Each structure stands twice: as C-alpha cells, then as structure tokens.
mmCIF file of C-alpha atoms in Angstrom:
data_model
loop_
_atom_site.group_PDB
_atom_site.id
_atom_site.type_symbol
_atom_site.label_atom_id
_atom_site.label_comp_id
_atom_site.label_asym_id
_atom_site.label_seq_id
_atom_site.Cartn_x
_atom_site.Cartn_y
_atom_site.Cartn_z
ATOM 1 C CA UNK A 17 -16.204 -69.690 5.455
ATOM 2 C CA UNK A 18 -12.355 -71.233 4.560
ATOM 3 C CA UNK A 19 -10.017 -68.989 5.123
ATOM 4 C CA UNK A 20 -7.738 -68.637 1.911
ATOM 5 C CA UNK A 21 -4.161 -69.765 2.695
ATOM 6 C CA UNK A 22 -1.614 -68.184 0.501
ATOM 7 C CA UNK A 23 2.156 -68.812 0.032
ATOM 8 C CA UNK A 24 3.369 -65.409 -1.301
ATOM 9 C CA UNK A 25 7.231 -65.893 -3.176
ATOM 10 C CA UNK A 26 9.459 -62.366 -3.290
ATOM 11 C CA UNK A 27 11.703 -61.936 -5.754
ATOM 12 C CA UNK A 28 14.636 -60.304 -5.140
ATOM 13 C CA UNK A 29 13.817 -57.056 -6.621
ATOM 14 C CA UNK A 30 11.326 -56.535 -3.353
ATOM 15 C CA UNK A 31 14.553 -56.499 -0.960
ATOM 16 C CA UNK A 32 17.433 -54.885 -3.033
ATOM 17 C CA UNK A 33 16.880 -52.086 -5.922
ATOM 18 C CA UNK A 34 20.499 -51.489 -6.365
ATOM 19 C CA UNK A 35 22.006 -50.307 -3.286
ATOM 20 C CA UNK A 36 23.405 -53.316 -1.005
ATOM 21 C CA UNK A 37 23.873 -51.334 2.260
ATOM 22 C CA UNK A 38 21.449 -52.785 5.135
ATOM 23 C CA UNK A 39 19.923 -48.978 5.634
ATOM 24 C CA UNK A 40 18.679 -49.180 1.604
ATOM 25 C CA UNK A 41 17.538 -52.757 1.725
ATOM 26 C CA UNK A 42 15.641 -52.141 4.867
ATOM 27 C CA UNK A 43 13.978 -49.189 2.826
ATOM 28 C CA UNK A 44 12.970 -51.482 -0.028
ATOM 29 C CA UNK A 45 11.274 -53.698 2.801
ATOM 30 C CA UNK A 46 9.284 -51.438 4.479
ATOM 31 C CA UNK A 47 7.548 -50.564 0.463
ATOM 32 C CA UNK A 48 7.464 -53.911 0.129
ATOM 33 C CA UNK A 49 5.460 -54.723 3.615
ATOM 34 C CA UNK A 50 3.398 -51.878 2.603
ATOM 35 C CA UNK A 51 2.000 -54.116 -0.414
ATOM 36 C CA UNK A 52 2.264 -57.264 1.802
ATOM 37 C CA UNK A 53 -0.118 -55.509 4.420
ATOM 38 C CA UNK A 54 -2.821 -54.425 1.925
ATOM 39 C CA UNK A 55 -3.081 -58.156 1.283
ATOM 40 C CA UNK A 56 -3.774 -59.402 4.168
ATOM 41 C CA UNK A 57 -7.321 -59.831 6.021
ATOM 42 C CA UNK A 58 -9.352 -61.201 8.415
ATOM 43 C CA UNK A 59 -10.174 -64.516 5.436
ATOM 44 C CA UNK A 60 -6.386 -64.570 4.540
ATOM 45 C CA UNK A 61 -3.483 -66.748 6.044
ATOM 46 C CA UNK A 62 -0.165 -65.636 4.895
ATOM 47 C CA UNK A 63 2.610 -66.992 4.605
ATOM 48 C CA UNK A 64 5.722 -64.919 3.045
ATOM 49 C CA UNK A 65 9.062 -66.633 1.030
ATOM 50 C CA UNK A 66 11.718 -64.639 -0.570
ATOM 51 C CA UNK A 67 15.258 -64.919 -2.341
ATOM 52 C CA UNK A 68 18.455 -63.792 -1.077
ATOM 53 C CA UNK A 69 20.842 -64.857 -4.161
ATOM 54 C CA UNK A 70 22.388 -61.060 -4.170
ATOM 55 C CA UNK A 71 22.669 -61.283 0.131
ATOM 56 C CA UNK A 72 24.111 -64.644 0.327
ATOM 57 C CA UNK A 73 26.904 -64.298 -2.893
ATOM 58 C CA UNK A 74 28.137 -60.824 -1.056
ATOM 59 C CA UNK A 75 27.847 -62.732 1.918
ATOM 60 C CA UNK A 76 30.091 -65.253 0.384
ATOM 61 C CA UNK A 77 32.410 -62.611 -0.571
ATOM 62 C CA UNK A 78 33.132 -61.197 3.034
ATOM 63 C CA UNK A 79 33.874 -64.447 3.940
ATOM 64 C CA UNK A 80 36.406 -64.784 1.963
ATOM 65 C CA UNK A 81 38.068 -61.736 2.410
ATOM 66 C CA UNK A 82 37.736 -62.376 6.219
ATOM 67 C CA UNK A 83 38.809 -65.605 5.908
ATOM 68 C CA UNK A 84 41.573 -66.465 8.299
ATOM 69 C CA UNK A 85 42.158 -68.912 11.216
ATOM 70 C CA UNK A 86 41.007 -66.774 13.718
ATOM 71 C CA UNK A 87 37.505 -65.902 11.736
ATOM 72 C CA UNK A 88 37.299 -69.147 9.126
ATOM 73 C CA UNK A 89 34.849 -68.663 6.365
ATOM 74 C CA UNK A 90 31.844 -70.253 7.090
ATOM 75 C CA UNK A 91 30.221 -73.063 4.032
ATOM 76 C CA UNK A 92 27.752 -72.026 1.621
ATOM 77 C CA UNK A 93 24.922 -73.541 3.851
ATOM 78 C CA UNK A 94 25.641 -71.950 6.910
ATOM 79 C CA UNK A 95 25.630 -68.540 4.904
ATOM 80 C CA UNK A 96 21.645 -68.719 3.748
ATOM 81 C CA UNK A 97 20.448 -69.820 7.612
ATOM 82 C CA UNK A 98 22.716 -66.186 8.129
ATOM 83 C CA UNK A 99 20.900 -64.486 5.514
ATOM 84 C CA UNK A 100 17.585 -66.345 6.380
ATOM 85 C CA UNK A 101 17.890 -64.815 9.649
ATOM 86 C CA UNK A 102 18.530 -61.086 8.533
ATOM 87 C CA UNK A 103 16.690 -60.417 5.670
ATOM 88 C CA UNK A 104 13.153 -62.176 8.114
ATOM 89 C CA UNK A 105 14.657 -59.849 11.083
ATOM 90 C CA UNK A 106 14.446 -56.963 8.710
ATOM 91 C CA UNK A 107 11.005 -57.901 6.745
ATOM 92 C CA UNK A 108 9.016 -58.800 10.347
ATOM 93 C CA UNK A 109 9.918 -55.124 11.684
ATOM 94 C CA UNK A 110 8.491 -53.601 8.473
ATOM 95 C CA UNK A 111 5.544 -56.149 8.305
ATOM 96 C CA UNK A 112 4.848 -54.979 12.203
ATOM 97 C CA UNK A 113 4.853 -51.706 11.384
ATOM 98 C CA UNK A 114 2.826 -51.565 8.381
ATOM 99 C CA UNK A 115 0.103 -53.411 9.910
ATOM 100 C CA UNK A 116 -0.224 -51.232 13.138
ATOM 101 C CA UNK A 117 -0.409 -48.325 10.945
ATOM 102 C CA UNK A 118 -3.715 -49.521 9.388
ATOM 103 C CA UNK A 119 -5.046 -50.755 12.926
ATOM 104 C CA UNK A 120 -4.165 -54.488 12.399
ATOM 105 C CA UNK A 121 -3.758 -56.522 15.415
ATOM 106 C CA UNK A 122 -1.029 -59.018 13.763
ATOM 107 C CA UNK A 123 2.612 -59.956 14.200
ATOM 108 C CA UNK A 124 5.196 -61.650 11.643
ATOM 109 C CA UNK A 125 7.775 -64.191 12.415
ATOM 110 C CA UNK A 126 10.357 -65.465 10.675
ATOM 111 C CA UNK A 127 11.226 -69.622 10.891
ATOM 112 C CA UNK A 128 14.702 -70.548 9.580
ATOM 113 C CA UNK A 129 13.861 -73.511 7.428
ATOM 114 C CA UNK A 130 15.775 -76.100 6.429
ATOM 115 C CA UNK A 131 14.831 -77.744 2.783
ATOM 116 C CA UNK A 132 15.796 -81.742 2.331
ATOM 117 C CA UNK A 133 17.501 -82.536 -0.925
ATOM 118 C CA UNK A 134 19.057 -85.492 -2.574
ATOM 119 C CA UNK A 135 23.211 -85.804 -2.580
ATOM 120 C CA UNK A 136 22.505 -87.439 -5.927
ATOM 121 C CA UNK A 137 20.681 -84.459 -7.167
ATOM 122 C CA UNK A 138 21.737 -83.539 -10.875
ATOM 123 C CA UNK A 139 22.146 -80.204 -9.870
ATOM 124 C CA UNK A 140 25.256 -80.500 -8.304
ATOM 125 C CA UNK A 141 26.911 -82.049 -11.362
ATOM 126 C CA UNK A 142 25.572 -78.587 -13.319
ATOM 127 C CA UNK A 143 25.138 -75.304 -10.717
ATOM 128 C CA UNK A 144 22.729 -72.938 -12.491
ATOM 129 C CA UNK A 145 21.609 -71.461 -9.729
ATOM 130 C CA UNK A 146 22.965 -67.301 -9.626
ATOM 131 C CA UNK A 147 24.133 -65.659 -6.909
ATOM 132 C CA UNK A 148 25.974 -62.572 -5.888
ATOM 133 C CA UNK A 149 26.238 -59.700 -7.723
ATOM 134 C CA UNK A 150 26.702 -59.147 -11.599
ATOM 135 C CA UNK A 151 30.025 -58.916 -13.452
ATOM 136 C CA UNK A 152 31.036 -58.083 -16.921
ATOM 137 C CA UNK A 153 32.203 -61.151 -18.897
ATOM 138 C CA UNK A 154 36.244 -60.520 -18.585
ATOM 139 C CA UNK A 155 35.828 -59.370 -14.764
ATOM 140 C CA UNK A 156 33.571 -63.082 -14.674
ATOM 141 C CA UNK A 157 36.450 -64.829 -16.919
ATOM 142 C CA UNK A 158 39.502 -63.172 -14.685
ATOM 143 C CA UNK A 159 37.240 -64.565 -11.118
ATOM 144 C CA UNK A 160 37.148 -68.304 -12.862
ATOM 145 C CA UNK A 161 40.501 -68.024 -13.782
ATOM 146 C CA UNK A 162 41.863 -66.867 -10.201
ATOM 147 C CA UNK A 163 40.087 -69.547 -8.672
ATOM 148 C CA UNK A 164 41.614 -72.506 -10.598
ATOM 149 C CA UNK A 165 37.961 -73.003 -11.843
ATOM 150 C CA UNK A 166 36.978 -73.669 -8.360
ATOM 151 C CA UNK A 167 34.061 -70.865 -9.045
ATOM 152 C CA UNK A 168 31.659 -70.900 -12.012
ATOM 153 C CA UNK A 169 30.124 -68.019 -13.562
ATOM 154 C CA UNK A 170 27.296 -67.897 -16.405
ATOM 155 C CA UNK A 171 25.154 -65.276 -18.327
ATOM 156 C CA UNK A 172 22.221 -64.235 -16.805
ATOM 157 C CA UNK A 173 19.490 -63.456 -18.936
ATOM 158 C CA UNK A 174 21.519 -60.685 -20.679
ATOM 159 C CA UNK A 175 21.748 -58.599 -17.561
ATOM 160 C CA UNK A 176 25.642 -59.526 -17.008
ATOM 161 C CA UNK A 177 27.303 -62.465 -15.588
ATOM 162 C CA UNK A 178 26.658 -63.806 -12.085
ATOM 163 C CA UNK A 179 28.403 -67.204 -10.221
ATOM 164 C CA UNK A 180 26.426 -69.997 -10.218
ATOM 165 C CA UNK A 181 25.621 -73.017 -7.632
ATOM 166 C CA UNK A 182 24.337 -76.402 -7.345
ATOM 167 C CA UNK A 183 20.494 -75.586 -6.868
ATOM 168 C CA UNK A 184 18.529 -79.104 -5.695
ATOM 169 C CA UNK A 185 15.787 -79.787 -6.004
ATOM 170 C CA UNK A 186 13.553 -79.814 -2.696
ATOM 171 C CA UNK A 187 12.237 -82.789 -1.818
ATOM 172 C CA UNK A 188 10.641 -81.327 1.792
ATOM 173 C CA UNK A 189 10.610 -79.014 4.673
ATOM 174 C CA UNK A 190 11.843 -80.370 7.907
ATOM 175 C CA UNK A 191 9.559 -77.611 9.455
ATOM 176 C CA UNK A 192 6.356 -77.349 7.171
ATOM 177 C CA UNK A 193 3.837 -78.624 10.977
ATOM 178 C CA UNK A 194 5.273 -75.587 12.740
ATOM 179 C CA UNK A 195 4.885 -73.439 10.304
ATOM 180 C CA UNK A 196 0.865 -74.368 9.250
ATOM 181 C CA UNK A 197 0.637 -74.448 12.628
ATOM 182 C CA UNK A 198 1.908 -70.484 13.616
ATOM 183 C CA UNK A 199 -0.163 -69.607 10.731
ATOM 184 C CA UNK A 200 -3.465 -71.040 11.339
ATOM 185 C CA UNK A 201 -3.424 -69.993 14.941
ATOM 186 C CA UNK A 202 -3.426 -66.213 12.992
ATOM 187 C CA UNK A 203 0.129 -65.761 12.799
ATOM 188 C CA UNK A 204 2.242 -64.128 9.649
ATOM 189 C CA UNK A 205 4.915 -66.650 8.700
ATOM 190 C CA UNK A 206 8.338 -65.849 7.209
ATOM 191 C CA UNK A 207 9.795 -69.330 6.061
ATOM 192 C CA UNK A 208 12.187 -70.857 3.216
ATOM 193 C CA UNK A 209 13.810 -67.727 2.754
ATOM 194 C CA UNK A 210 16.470 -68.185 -0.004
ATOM 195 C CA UNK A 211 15.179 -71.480 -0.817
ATOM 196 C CA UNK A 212 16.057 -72.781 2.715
ATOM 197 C CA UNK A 213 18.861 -74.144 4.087
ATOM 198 C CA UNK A 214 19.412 -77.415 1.818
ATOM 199 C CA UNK A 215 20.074 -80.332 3.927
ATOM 200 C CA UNK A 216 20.326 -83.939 3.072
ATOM 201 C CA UNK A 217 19.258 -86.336 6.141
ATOM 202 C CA UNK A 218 19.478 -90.017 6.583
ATOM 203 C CA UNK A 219 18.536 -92.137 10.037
ATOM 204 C CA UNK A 220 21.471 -90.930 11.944
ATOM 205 C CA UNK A 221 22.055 -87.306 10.698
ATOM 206 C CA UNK A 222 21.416 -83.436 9.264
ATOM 207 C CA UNK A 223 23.673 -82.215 7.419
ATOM 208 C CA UNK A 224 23.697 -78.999 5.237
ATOM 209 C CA UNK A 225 25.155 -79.119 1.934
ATOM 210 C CA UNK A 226 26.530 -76.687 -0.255
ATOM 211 C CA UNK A 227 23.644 -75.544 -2.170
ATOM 212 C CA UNK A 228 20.732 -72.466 -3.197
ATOM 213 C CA UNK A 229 17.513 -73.823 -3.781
ATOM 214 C CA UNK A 230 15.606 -71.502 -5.872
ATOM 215 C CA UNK A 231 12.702 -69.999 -3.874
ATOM 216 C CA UNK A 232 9.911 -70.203 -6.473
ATOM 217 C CA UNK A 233 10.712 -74.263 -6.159
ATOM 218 C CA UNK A 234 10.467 -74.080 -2.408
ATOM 219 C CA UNK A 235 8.185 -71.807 -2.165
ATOM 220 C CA UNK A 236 5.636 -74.467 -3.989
ATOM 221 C CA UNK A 237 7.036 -77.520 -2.184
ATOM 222 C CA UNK A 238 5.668 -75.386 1.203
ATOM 223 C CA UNK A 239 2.372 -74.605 -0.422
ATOM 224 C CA UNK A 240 1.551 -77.936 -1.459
ATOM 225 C CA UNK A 241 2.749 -79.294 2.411
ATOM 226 C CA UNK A 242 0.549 -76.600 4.157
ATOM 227 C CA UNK A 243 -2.125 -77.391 1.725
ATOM 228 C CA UNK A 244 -2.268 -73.514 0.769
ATOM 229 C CA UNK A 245 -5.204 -72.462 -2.248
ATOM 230 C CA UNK A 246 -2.789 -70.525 -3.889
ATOM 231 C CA UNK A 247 0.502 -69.765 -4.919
ATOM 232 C CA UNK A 248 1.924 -66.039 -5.887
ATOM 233 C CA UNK A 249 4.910 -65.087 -7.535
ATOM 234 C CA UNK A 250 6.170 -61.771 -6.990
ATOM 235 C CA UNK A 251 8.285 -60.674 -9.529
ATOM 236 C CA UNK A 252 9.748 -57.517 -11.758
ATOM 237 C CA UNK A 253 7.493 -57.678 -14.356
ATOM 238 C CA UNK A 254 3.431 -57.604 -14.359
ATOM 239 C CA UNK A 255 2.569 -60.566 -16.596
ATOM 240 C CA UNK A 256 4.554 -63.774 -18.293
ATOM 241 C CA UNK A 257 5.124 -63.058 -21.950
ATOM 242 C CA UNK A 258 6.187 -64.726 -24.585
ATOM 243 C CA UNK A 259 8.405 -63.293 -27.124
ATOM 244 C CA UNK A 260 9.785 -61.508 -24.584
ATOM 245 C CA UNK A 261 11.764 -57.945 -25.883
ATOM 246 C CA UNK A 262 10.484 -58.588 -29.482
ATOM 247 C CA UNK A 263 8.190 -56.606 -31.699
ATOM 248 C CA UNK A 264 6.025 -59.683 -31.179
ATOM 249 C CA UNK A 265 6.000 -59.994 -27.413
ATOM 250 C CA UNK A 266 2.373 -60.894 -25.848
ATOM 251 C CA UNK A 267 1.922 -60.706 -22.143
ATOM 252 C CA UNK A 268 -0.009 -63.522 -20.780
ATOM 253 C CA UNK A 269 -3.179 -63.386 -18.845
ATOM 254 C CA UNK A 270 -5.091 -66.397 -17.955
ATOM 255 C CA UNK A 271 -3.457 -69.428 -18.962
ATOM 256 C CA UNK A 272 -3.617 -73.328 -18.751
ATOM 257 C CA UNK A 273 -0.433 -75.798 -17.529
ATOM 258 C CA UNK A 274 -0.128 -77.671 -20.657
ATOM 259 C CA UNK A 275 0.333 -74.417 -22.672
ATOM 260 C CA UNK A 276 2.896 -73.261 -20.932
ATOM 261 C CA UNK A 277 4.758 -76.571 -21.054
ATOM 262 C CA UNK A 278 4.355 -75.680 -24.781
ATOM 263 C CA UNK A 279 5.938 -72.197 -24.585
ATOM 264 C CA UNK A 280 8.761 -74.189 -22.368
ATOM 265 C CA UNK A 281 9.516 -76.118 -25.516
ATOM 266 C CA UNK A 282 9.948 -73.117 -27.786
ATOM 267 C CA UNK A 283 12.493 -72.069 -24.991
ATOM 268 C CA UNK A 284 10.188 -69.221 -24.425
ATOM 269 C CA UNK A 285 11.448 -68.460 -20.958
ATOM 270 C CA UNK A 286 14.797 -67.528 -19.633
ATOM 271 C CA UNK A 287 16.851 -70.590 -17.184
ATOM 272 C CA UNK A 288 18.112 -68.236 -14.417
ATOM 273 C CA UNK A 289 14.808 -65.678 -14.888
ATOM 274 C CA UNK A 290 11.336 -66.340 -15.706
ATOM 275 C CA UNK A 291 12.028 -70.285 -15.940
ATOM 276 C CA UNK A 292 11.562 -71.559 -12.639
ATOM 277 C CA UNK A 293 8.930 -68.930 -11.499
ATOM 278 C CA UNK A 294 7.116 -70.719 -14.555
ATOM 279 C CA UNK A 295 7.814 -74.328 -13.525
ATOM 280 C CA UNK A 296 7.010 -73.808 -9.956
ATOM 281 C CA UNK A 297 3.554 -72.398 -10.773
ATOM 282 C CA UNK A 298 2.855 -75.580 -13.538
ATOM 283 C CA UNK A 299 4.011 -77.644 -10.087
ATOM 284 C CA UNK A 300 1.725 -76.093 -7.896
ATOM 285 C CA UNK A 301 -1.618 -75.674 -10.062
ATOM 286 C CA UNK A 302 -0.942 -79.673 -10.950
ATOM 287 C CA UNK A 303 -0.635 -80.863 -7.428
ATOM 288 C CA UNK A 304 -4.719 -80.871 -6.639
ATOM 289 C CA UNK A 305 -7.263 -79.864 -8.882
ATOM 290 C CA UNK A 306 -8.734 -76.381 -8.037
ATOM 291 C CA UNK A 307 -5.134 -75.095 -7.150
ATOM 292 C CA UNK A 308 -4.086 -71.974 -8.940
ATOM 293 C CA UNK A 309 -0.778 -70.042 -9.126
ATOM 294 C CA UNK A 310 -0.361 -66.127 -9.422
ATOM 295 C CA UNK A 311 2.992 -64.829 -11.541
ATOM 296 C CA UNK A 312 3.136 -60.998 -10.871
ATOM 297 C CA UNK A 313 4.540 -57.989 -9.876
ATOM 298 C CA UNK A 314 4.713 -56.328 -5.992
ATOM 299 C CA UNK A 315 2.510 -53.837 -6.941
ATOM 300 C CA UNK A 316 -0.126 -56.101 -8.567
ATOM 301 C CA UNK A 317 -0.437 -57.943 -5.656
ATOM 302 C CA UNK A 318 -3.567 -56.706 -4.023
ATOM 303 C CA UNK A 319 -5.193 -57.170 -7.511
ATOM 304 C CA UNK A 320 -3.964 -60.225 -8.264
ATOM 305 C CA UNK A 321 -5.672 -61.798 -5.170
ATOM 306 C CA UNK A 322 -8.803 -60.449 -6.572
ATOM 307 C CA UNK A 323 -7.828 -62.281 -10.241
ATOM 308 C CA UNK A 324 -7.489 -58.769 -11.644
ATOM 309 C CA UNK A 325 -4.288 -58.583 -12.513
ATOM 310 C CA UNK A 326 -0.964 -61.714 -13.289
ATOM 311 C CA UNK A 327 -0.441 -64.275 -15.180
ATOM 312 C CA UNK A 328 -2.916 -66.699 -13.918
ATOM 313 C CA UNK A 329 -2.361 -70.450 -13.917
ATOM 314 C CA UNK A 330 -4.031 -73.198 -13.895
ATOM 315 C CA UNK A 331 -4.525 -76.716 -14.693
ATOM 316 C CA UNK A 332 -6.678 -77.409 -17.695
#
C-alpha cells in the first residue's frame, strides 16, 4: 500500500497566541505537536511548514535597536534562516516528545530551506506581505513617518495595522531531494519555515534577498516537488466561508477550484488572510489530477485527514 505523503502548513496562530516570550511560544508548540502527533502513522509521511511573520518582524525590531558597529543589524534574509532555525529547534523537541509519549519510535528534524525567487518579481515593486506585530493606525502612520517612508505599513484584515514586505513568489526549493529523501527513509521533516529563505541564484552565485515568502505559497511549491497526495492548511478558523462576518456568511465544505476562483472575483477573501491559503490550495489541487488540498483548523486536523472535517479542495 502507498504511503500518503502530506505537506502540513501552520499558521501562525499554532506558535504564538499572544504572548511573544520564547517560554509561551514553546507552550503553544508542544499543543500544537500534540495535534501533529495524532496525525501521524505507520501509512503517513509528514512533512511540517509554518510561518514566522510575528518572529521575524520582532526579530527585525531587536536588530534595530541593537544596531551598532560592534553588533550590525543583520538583512531581512538572514533574519528568517534565524527564525527558521528557532522556531524548528523549538517544534522538533515538542514533536519528540509527543511522539514518545504515545510509544512512537520517530524523530523530527528541521532543514533550513532556502526558496529561489525572481529579482524581477512584482512583489518587490508592491510588499504585501505582513510582518511583526500589530499597531494602531497613528502608531503605524508615526513608524512610516520616522522612517522617511523607508518602512511600509498596511491594514490587515481589520485586526490593526502590520509592516509589510516584498513577498515573491517561489519559483523552487534548493533543498526539496534532501528533504523527500529524510522523509521517505521515515523521518519527520521541518522545512520552508517562514516561507524559506528567498534567494535568487544565477550560474555563479546565491544570494538572499530581502524578502517573506508566504508559507501557504511555499508550502505548495514543496508539495508539488516531493510529489506529496495532499496539501493541509492549518489555520484559525475551521472552514473557508464566504461572506465572512455577515448575517449571510456560509462556511464551505467540499468545494471545486473553479468556484473558488469565482468567490476570488467577488473579492470574497481577505489579501493578507484567507487569500493566499486559498490560492495555494487552487495551486496545489491543479498541479496533477487526483491532488487535493485541506484548509482547516489545528484541531481539525486528525479529522480532516479522514475528509471529516475542512474546506476540501479539489479540481473539478
């Protein structure tokens, strides 16, 4: 029997609830392994992606204020390998330790993964992607206007403002073989964390760029490069909906790509929310036939493997 390969994305609610300290977000991990462990099985390969915009913009901030010629503030780029490597550090220990207390014989490990994008990409002409955390509109304003417009900050989804980057789109993953490779040999694999590290490469050269690819994007580019049967989305919320906050609002359950392409032409979804979690899964269940993406929440995970629970899609 084929083993189902999964690429699971974590959105940021699964690391931080509120508190930034390292002691609360480890907390929030070890839950979050807890529903990561009752996934996996002896059919299931597993391979685990997650965001770090709120770890890498307060990252970005203690640069700054540490910024000096003895300790220079290191680029954008160099900050997401950082918080690649501390928020996988932090999830392997709880993933470890959730499987040996049910009796599982497996280990996590984390790759830091870089993520090739084009220097011509649109995206850094218009930065969309949030980072950081949120701000009231004249605290956003007063940043903007201290900076000499150096900084950008935008509404996010009516939750408060947040700055915004270039966010590329990812074109591949320098380390996709290693990474099918750790996790058909049994492995759990922690990789594109944050989106990656963007790089752009030519004959000659790496080089990182200042960037934050969104994770639900890279988190499909890896899926379809390890050839994975499914894609899941872990987010805040159970199901998609449309009419989102209205009296009218109707969760999704089962749907095809071409309808929500539809909804995405009402502008049914929000740009820095439920938006790219969306386009990523039309992306996915479009790149082979039988492919089908999960969006739900942590705690629907289990059942959403089973097709009991999400927003399920898939191409018509």
């Amino acid at each position: 029997m084929k083993k189902r390969k999964i690429v699971v994305a974590l959105g940021g609610n699964a690391i931080q609830t509120g508190d930034p300290s390292a002691e609360a977000q480890q907390r929030a991990l070890k839950e979050t392994a807890a529903y990561l462990a009752d996934m996996i099985d002896s059919g299931t390969e597993l391979i685990i992606t997650h965001g770090n915009g709120p770890q890498v913009g307060n990252l970005m901030i203690q640069q700054k204020e540490a910024d000096s010629p003895k300790t220079p503030a290191m680029p954008l780029e160099t900050c997401v390998s950082m918080t690649q490597g501390m928020i996988g550090y932090w999830m392997q220990n709880a993933i470890d330790e959730a499987l040996q207390a049910k009796g599982k014989d497996k280990h996590a490990a984390t790759i830091i993964t870089r993520v090739a994008v084009r220097s011509d990409d649109e995206a850094f002409r218009n930065p969309t992607k949030p980072i950081g955390p949120f701000y009231s509109e004249q605290e956003a304003k007063e940043l903007m206007n201290s900076q000499n417009g150096d900084i950008v900050f935008k509404e996010d989804a009516g939750r408060g403002w947040r700055r915004v980057v270039p966010s590329p789109t990812p074109v591949s993953i320098l380390e996709h073989d290693v990474i099918n490779d750790l996790v058909e040999k049994g492995h759990i694999v922690i990789a594109a964390g944050g989106g990656g590290v963007p790089i752009v490469e030519d004959t000659q050269s790496i080089c990182g760029i200042d960037a934050v690819i969104d994770k639900d994007f890279a988190a499909c580019k890896l899926a379809e490069l390890v050839q994975a049967t499914e894609l899941i989305i872990l987010t805040g919320v159970d199901n998609v909906a449309i009419d989102y906050l209205k009296p009218t609002e109707r969760a999704l359950k089962h749907v095809t790509t071409q309808e929500l392409k539809t909804y995405i032409k009402e502008n049914q979804f929000a740009e820095g929310s439920m938006l790219p979690k969306v386009k990523a899964a039309i992306q996915f269940a479009e790149a082979n036939k039988g492919n089908k993406a999960v969006i739900t929440s942590l705690q629907l995970a289990k059942e959403a493997l089973e097709g009991k629970a999400g927003t399920i899609v898939e191409q018509a």
